[in-house]
Structure formats: structure tokens, C-alpha cells
Coordinates of N, CA and C in Angstrom, one line a residue:
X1 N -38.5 -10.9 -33.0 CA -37.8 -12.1 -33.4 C -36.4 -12.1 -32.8
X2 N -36.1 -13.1 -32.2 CA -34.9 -13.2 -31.6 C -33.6 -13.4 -33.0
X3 N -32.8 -12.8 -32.6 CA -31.8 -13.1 -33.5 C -30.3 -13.9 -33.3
X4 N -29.6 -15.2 -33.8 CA -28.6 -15.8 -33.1 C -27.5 -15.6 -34.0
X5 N -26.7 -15.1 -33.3 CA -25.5 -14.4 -33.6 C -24.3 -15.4 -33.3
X6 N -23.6 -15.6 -34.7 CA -22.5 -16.6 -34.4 C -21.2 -15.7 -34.6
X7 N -20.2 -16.5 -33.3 CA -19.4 -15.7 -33.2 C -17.8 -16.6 -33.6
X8 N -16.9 -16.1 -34.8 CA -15.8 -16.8 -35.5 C -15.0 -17.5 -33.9
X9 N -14.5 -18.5 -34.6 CA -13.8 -19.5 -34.1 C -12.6 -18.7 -32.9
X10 N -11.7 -17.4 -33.7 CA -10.8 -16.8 -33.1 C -11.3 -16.0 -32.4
X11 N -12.6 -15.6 -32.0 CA -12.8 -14.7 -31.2 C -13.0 -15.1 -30.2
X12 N -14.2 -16.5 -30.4 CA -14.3 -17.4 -29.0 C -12.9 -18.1 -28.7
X13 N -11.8 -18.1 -29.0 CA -10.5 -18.1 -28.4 C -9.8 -16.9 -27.4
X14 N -10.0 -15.9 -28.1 CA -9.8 -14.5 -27.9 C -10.3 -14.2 -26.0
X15 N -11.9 -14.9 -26.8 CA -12.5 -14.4 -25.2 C -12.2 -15.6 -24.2
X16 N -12.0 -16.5 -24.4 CA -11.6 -17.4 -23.4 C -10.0 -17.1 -22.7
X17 N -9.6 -16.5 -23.8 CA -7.8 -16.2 -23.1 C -8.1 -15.0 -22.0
X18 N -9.3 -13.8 -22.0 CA -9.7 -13.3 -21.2 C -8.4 -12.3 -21.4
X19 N -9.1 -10.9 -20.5 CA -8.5 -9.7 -20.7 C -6.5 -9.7 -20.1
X20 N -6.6 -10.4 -19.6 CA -5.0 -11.2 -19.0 C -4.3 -11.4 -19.9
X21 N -4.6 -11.4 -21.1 CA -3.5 -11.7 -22.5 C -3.5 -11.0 -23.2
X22 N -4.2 -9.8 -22.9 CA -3.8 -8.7 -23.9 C -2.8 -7.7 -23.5
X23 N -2.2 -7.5 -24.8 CA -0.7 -6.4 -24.9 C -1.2 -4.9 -23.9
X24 N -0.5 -4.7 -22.8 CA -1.2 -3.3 -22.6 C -0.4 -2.9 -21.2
X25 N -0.6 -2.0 -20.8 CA 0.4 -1.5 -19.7 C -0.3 -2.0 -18.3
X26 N -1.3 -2.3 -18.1 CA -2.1 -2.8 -17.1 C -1.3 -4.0 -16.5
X27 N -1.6 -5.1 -17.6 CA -1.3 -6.3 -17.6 C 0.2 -6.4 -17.5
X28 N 1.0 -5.4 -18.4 CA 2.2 -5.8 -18.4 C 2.8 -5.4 -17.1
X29 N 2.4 -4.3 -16.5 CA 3.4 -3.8 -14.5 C 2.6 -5.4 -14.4
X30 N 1.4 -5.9 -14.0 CA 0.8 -7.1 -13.3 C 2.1 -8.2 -13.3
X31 N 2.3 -8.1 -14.6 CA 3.5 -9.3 -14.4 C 5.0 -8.8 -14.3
X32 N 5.4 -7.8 -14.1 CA 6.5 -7.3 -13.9 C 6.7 -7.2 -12.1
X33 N 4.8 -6.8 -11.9 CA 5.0 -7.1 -10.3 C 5.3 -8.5 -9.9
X34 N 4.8 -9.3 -10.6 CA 4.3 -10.4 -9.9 C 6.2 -11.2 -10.0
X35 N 7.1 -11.0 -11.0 CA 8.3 -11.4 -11.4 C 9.0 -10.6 -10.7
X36 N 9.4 -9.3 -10.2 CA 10.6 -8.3 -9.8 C 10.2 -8.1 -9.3
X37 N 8.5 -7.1 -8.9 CA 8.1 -6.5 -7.8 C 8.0 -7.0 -6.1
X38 N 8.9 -6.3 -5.2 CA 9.2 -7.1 -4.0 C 10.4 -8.0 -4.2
X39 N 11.3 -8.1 -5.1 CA 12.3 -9.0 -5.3 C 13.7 -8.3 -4.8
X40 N 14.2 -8.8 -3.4 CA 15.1 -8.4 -2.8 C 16.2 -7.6 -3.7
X41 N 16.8 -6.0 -3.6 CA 18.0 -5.2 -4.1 C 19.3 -5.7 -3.3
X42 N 19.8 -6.1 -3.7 CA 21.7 -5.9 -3.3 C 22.8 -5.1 -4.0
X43 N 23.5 -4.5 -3.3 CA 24.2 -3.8 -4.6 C 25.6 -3.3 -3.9
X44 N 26.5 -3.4 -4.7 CA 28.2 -3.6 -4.1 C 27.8 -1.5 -3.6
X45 N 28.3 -1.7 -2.0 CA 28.4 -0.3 -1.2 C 29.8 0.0 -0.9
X46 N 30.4 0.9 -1.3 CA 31.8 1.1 -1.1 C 32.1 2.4 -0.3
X47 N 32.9 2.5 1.2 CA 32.9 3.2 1.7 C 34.0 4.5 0.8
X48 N 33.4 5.6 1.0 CA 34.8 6.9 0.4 C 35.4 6.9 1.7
X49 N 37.1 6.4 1.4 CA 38.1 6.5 2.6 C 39.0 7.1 1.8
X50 N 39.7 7.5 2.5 CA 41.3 7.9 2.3 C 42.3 7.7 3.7
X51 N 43.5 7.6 3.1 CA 44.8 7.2 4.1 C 44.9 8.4 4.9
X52 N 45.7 8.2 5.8 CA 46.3 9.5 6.9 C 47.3 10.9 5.7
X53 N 47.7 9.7 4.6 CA 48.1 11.2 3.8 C 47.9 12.1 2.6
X54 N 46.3 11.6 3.3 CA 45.6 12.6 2.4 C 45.0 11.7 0.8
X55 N 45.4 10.2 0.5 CA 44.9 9.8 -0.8 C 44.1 9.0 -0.2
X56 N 43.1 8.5 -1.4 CA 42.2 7.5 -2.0 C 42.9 6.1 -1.4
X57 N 42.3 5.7 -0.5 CA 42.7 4.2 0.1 C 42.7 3.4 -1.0
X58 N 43.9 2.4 -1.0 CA 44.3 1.8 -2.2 C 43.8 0.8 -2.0
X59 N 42.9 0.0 -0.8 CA 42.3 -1.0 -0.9 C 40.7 -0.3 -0.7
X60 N 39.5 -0.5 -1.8 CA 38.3 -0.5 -1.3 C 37.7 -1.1 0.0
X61 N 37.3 -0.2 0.5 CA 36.1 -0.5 2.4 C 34.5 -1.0 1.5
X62 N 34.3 -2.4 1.5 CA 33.3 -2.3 1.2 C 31.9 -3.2 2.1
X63 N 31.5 -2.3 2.0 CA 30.2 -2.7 3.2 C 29.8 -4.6 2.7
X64 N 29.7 -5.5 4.0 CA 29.4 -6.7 3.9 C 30.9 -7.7 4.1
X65 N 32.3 -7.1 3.7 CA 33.0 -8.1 4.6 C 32.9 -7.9 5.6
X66 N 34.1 -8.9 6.3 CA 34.1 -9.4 7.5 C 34.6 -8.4 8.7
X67 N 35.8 -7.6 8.1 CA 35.7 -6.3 8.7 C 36.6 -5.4 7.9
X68 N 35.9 -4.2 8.4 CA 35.8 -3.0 8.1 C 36.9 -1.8 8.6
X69 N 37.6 -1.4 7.8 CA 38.9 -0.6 8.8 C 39.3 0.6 8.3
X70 N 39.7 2.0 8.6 CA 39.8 2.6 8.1 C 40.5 3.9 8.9
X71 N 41.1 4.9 8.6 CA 42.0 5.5 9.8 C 40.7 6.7 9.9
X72 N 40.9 7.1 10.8 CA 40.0 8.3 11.3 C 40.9 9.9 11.7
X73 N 42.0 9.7 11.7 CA 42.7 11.0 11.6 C 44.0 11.3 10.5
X74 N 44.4 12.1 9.8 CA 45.4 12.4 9.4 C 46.8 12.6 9.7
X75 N 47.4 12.9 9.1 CA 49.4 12.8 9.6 C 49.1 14.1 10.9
X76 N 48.2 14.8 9.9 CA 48.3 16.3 11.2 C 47.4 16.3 12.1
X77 N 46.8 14.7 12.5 CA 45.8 14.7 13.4 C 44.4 15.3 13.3
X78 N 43.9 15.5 12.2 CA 42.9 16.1 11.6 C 41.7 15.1 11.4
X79 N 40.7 15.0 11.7 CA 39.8 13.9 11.4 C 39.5 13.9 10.5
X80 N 39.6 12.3 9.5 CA 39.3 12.1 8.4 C 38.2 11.0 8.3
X81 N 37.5 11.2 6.7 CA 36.6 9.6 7.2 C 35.6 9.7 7.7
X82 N 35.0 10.9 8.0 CA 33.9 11.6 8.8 C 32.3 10.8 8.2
X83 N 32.2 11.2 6.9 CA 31.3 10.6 6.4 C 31.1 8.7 6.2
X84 N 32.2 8.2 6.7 CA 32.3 6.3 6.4 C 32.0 6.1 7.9
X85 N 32.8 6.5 8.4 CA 32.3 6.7 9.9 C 30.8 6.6 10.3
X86 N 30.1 7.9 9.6 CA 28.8 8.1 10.5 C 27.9 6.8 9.2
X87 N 28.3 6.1 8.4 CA 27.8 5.7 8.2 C 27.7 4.2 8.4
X88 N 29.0 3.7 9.1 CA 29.3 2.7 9.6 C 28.6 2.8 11.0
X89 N 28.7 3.8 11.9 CA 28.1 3.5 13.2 C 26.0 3.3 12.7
X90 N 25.8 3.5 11.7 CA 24.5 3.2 11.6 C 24.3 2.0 10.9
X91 N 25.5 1.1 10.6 CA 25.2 -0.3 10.1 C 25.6 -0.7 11.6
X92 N 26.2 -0.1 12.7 CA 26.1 -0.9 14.2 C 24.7 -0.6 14.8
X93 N 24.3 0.3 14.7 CA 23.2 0.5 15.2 C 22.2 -0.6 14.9
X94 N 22.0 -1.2 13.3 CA 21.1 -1.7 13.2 C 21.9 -3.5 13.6
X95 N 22.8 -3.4 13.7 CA 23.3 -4.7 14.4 C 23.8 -5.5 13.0
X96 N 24.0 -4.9 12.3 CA 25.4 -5.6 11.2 C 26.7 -5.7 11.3
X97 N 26.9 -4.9 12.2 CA 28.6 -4.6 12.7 C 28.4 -4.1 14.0
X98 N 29.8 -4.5 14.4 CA 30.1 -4.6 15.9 C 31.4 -3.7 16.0
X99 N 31.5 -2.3 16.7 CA 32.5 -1.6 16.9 C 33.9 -2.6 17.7
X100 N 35.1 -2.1 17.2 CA 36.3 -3.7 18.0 C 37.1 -2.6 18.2
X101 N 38.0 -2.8 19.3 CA 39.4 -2.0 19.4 C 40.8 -2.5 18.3
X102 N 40.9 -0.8 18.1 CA 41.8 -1.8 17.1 C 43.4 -2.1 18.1
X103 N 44.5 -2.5 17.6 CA 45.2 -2.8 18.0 C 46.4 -2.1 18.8
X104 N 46.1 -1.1 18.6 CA 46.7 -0.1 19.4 C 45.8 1.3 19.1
X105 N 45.0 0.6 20.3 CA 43.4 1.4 20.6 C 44.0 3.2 21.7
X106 N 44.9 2.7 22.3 CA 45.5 3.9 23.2 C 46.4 5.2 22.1
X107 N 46.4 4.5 21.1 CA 46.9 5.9 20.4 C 45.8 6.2 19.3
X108 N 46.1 8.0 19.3 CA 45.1 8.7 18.9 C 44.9 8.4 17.6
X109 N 46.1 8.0 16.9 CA 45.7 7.4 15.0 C 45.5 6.3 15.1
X110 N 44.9 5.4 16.0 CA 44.3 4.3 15.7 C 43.5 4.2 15.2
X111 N 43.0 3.4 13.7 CA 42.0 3.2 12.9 C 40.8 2.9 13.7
X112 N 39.6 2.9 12.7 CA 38.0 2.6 13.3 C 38.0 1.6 12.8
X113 N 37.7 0.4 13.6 CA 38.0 -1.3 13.1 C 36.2 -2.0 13.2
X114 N 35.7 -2.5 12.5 CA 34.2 -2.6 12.8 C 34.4 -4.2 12.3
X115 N 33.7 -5.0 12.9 CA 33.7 -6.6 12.3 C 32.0 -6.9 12.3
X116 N 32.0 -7.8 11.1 CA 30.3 -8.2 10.5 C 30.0 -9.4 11.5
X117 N 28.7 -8.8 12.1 CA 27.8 -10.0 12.7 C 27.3 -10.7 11.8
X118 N 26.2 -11.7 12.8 CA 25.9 -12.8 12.1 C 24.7 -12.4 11.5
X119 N 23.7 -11.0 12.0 CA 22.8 -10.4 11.1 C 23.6 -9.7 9.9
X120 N 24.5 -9.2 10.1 CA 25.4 -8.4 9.0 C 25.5 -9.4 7.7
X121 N 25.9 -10.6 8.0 CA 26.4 -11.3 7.5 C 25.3 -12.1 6.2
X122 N 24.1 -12.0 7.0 CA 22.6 -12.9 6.4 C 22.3 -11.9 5.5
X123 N 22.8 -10.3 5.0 CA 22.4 -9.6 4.2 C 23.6 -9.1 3.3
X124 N 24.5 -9.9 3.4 CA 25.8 -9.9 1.9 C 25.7 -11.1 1.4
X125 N 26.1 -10.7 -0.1 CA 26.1 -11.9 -0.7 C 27.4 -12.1 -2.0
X126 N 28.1 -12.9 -1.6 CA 29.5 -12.7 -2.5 C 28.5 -13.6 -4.1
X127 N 29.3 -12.5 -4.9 CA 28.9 -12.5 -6.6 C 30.5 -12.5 -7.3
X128 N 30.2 -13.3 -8.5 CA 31.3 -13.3 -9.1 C 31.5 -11.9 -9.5
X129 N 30.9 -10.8 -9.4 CA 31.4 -9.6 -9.7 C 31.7 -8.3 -8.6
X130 N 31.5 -9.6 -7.4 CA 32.2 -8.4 -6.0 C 30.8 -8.9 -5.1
X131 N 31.2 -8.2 -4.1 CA 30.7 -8.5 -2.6 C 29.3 -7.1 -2.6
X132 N 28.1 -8.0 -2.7 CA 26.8 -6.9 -2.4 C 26.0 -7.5 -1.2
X133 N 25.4 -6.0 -1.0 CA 25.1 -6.1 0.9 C 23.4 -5.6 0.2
X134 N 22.5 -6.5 0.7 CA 20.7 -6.2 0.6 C 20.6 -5.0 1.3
X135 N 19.6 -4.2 0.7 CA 19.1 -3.0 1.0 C 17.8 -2.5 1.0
X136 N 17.0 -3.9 0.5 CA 15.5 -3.3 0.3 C 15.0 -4.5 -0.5
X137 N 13.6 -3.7 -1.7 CA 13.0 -4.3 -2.6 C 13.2 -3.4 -3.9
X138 N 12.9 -4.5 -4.9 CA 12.5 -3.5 -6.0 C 11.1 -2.8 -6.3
X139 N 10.8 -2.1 -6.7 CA 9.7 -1.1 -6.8 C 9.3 -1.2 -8.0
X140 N 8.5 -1.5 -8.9 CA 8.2 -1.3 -10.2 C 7.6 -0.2 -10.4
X141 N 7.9 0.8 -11.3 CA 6.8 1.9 -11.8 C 6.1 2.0 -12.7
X142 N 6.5 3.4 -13.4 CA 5.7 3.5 -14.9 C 6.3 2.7 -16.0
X143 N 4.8 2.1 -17.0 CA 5.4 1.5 -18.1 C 6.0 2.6 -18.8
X144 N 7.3 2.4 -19.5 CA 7.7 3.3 -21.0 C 6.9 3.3 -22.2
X145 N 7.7 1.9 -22.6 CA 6.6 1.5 -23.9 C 7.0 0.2 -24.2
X146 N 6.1 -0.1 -25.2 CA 6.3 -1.6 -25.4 C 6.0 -2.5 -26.8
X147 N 7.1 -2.8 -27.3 CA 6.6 -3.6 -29.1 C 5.3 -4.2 -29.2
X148 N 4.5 -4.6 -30.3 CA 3.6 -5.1 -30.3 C 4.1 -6.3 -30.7
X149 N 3.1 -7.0 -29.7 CA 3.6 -8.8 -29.2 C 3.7 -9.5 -30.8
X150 N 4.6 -10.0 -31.3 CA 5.2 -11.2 -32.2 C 5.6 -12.0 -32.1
X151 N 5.1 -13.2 -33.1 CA 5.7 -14.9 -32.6 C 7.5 -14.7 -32.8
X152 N 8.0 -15.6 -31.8 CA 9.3 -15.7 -31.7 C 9.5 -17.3 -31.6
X153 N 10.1 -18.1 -31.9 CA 10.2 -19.6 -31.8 C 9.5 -19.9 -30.7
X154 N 8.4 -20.1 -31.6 CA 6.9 -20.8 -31.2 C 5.8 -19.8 -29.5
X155 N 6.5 -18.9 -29.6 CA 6.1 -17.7 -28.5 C 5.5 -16.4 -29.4
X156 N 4.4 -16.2 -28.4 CA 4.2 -14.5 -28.6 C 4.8 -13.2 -27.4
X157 N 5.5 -12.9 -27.5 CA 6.7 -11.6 -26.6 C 6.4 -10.5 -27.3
X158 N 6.7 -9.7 -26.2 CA 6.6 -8.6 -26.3 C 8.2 -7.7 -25.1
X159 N 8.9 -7.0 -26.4 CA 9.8 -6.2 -25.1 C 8.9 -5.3 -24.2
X160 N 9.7 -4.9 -23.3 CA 9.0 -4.2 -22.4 C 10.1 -3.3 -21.8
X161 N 9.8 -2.0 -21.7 CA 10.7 -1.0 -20.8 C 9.8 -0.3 -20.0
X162 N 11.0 0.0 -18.8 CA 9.8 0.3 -17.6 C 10.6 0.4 -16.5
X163 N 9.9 1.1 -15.7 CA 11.1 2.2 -14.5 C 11.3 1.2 -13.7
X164 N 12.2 1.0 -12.3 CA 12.3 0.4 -11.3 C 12.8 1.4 -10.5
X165 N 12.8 1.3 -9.0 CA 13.5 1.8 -8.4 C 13.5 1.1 -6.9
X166 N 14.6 1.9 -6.1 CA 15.0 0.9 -4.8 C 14.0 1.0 -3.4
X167 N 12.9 0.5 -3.2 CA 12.3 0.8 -2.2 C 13.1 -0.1 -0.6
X168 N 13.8 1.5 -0.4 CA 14.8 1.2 0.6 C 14.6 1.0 2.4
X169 N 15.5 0.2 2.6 CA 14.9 0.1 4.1 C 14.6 1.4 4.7
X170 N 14.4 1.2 5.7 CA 14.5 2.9 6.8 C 16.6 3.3 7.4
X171 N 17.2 1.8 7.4 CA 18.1 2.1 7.6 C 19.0 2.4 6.7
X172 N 18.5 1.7 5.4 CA 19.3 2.1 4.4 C 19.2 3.1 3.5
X173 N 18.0 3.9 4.1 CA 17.7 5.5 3.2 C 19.0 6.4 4.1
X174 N 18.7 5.8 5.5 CA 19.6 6.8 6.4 C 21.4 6.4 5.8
X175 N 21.6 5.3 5.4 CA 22.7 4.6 5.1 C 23.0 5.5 3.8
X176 N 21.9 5.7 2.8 CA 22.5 6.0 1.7 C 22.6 7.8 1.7
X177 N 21.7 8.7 2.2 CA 21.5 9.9 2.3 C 23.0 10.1 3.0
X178 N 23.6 9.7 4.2 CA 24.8 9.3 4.6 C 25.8 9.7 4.2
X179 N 26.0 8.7 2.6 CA 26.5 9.1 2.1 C 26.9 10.1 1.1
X180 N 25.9 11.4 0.9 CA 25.9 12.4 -0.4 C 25.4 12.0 -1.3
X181 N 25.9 13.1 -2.3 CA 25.2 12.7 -3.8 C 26.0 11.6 -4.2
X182 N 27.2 11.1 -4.0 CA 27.7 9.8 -4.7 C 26.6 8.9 -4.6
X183 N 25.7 8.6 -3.5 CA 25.2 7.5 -3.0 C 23.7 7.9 -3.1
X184 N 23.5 8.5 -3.1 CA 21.7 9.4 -3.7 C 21.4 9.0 -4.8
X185 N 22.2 9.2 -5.6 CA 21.7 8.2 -6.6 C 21.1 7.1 -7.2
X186 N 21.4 6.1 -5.8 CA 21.3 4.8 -5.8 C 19.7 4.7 -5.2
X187 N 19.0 6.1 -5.1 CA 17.6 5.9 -4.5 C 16.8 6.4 -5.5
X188 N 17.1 6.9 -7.1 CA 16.7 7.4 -8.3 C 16.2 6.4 -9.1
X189 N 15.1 6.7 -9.7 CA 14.4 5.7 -10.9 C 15.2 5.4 -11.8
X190 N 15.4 4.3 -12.2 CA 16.5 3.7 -13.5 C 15.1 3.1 -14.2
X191 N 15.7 3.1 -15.7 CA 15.1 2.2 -16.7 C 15.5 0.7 -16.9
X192 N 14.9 -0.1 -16.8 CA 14.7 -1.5 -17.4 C 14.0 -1.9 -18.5
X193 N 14.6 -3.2 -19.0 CA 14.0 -4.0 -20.5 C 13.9 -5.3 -19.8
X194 N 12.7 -5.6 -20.6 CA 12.2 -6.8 -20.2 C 11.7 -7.8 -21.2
X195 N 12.3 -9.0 -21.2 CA 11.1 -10.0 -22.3 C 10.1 -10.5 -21.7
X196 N 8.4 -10.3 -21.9 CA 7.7 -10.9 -21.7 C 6.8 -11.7 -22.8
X197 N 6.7 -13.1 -22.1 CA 6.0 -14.0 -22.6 C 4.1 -14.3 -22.5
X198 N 3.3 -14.1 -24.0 CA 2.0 -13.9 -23.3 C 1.8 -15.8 -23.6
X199 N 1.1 -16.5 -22.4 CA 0.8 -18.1 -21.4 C -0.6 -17.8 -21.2
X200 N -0.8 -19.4 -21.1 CA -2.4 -18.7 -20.9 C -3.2 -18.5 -19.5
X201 N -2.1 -18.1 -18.9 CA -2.5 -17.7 -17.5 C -1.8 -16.2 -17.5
X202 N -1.8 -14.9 -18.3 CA -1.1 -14.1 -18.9 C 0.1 -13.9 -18.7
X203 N 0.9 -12.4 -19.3 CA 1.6 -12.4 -19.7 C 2.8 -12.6 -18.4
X204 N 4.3 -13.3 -18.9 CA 5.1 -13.8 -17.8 C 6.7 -13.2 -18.2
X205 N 7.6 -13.3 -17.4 CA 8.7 -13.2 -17.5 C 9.7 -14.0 -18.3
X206 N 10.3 -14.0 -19.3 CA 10.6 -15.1 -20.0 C 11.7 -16.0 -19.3
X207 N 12.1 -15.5 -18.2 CA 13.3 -15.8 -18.0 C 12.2 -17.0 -16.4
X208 N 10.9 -16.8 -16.0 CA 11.0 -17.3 -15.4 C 10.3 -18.5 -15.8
X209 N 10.1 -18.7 -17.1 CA 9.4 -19.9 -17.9 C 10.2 -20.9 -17.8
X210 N 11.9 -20.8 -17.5 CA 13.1 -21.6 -17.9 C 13.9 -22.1 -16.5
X211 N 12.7 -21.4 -15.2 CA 13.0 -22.5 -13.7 C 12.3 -23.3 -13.5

């Protein structure tokens, strides 16, 4: 004898929302990829300079203006700058900057004067919190953890933490390795928080419900 099995109102809801809406680390990288993952990095690059006498340049060198200047020897003719240097001739290399004479190019303390092309140019972006030059993508990694989803004015969310990190050009690994451990860093997994929203196309970024 056949037997017919009725199934409550909320479950045939449940199963029509399909595995896409449920709370879980699967689903949640899915939409962390699909919102951040591949989403262009920029981030303010500041060259380490110092003056000919020996101090901390009182104006920041920072990668993406228009140009770039900085002395290369000392009062005692000592080469300084070594490291902004080799890191600037590999933003000419890849054609962001253009080595220039500086203005009194025949003497030997003449600064290294570098001015931004028009590729240079298409990868800075002035921010009300300072001048950032593109470097790559974002990487999404491992989930952390994550609250169990609750209605919020008329939504079901869920926080979310969860690694990101900079998946960097080829020239900008050489750009940041370049520069030491100050700038190594900037190739290390960081933590992120996230609001997501579970839609019935699953779960989304809340912030991109509101473009």
C-alpha cells in the first residue's frame, strides 16, 4: 500500500528557497565571492625617503602623484634612498612613471625626479583620505564564524567574519617585497566583518541591496 505523506506548509517553503539560503560557510564565501571577490585593492603607498641630512623627508613620496622626487645622495655624498629607488625604477618598468632629469641633472646631488604617465595615472585614485595607487584584487578566504541569521527591520542577516587578502599583481609583489618588512605586510591575510542579507536568490551583501 502506497503511503501519501504530507509535507507542513514551512517546509515546502524551506525547500523551494533551496540550499542557497541556508546559514553556512559554503554559501556565505559564495556571496562574499560574488560581492568582494575579484574587487579591485588600492591602497595609499608611501615611499621611505629621507633628506641629504640624514632625516625623515618632511613631505611624504607617495606612489600615484604626478611626480615623484627624492635626493639619492647625502651631505657626504653617500647614496641614500636605495630602497624608493629600486622601487620606483620598477613602477618605470611597468610604464607608470617616466624617469625626467632633474634640474640640475650635471650635479652629482641631483634628486631622482620620476613623473606619472597616463598608464600610471589610470591606476591612482584620489580619496578623501589621501592618494591610493591599484595593486591587484581581493582574495576571499577562510570563513571565521558567523551569528545565527535573525530578523532585523524586516530582513534575515547574518554577521560574517572572514579573511581577505591582496591577490597581487606580479609587479606589485616585486613592488611590495621591494620594499621590506614595512610593506610585506600589506601581502598578509587580514580579517573582515560583513553584513549579509539572506534574498531569495541567496545570501547577499547588504550594502549591495542599497545600489
Amino acid at each position: 500500500m502506497k503511503k501519501t505523506v504530507f509535507l507542513p506548509a514551512a517546509a515546502l517553503l524551506l525547500a523551494a528557497c533551496g540550499s542557497g539560503n541556508e546559514a553556512g560557510e559554503a554559501n556565505f564565501k559564495k556571496a562574499l565571492e560574488e560581492s568582494g571577490g575579484g574587487r579591485h585593492v588600492c591602497l595609499p603607498l608611501v615611499l621611505d625617503v629621507q633628506t641629504p641630512d640624514g632625516q625623515a623627508a618632511f613631505r611624504h613620496v607617495t606612489i600615484g602623484e604626478p611626480v615623484l622626487e627624492f635626493a639619492k645622495r647625502d651631505l657626504a655624498g653617500q647614496r641614500i634612498n636605495e630602497t624608493a629607488e629600486k622601487q620606483t625604477e620598477i613602477l618605470v618598468k611597468e610604464g607608470f612613471y617616466k624617469k625626467v632629469k632633474a634640474d640640475r641633472d650635471t650635479d652629482k646631488n641631483a634628486p631622482a625626479v620620476f613623473e606619472l604617465t597616463e598608464k600610471g595615472a589610470a591606476q591612482a585614485r584620489g580619496t578623501p583620505r589621501g592618494l591610493l595607487f591599484c595593486v591587484g584584487k581581493q582574495k576571499i578566504g577562510k570563513i571565521n564564524w558567523f551569528t545565527t541569521p535573525t530578523p532585523d527591520n524586516g530582513f534575515t542577516v547574518s554577521e560574517v567574519s572572514y579573511q581577505a587578502e591582496l591577490d597581487a599583481k606580479k609587479w606589485a609583489d616585486k613592488l611590495i617585497k621591494a620594499g621590506g618588512k614595512d610593506w610585506e605586510s600589506l601581502l598578509e591575510p587580514g580579517n573582515r566583518s560583513i553584513t549579509l542579507v539572506q534574498t531569495n536568490k541567496g545570501w547577499k551583501d547588504m550594502r549591495d541591496l542599497s545600489r
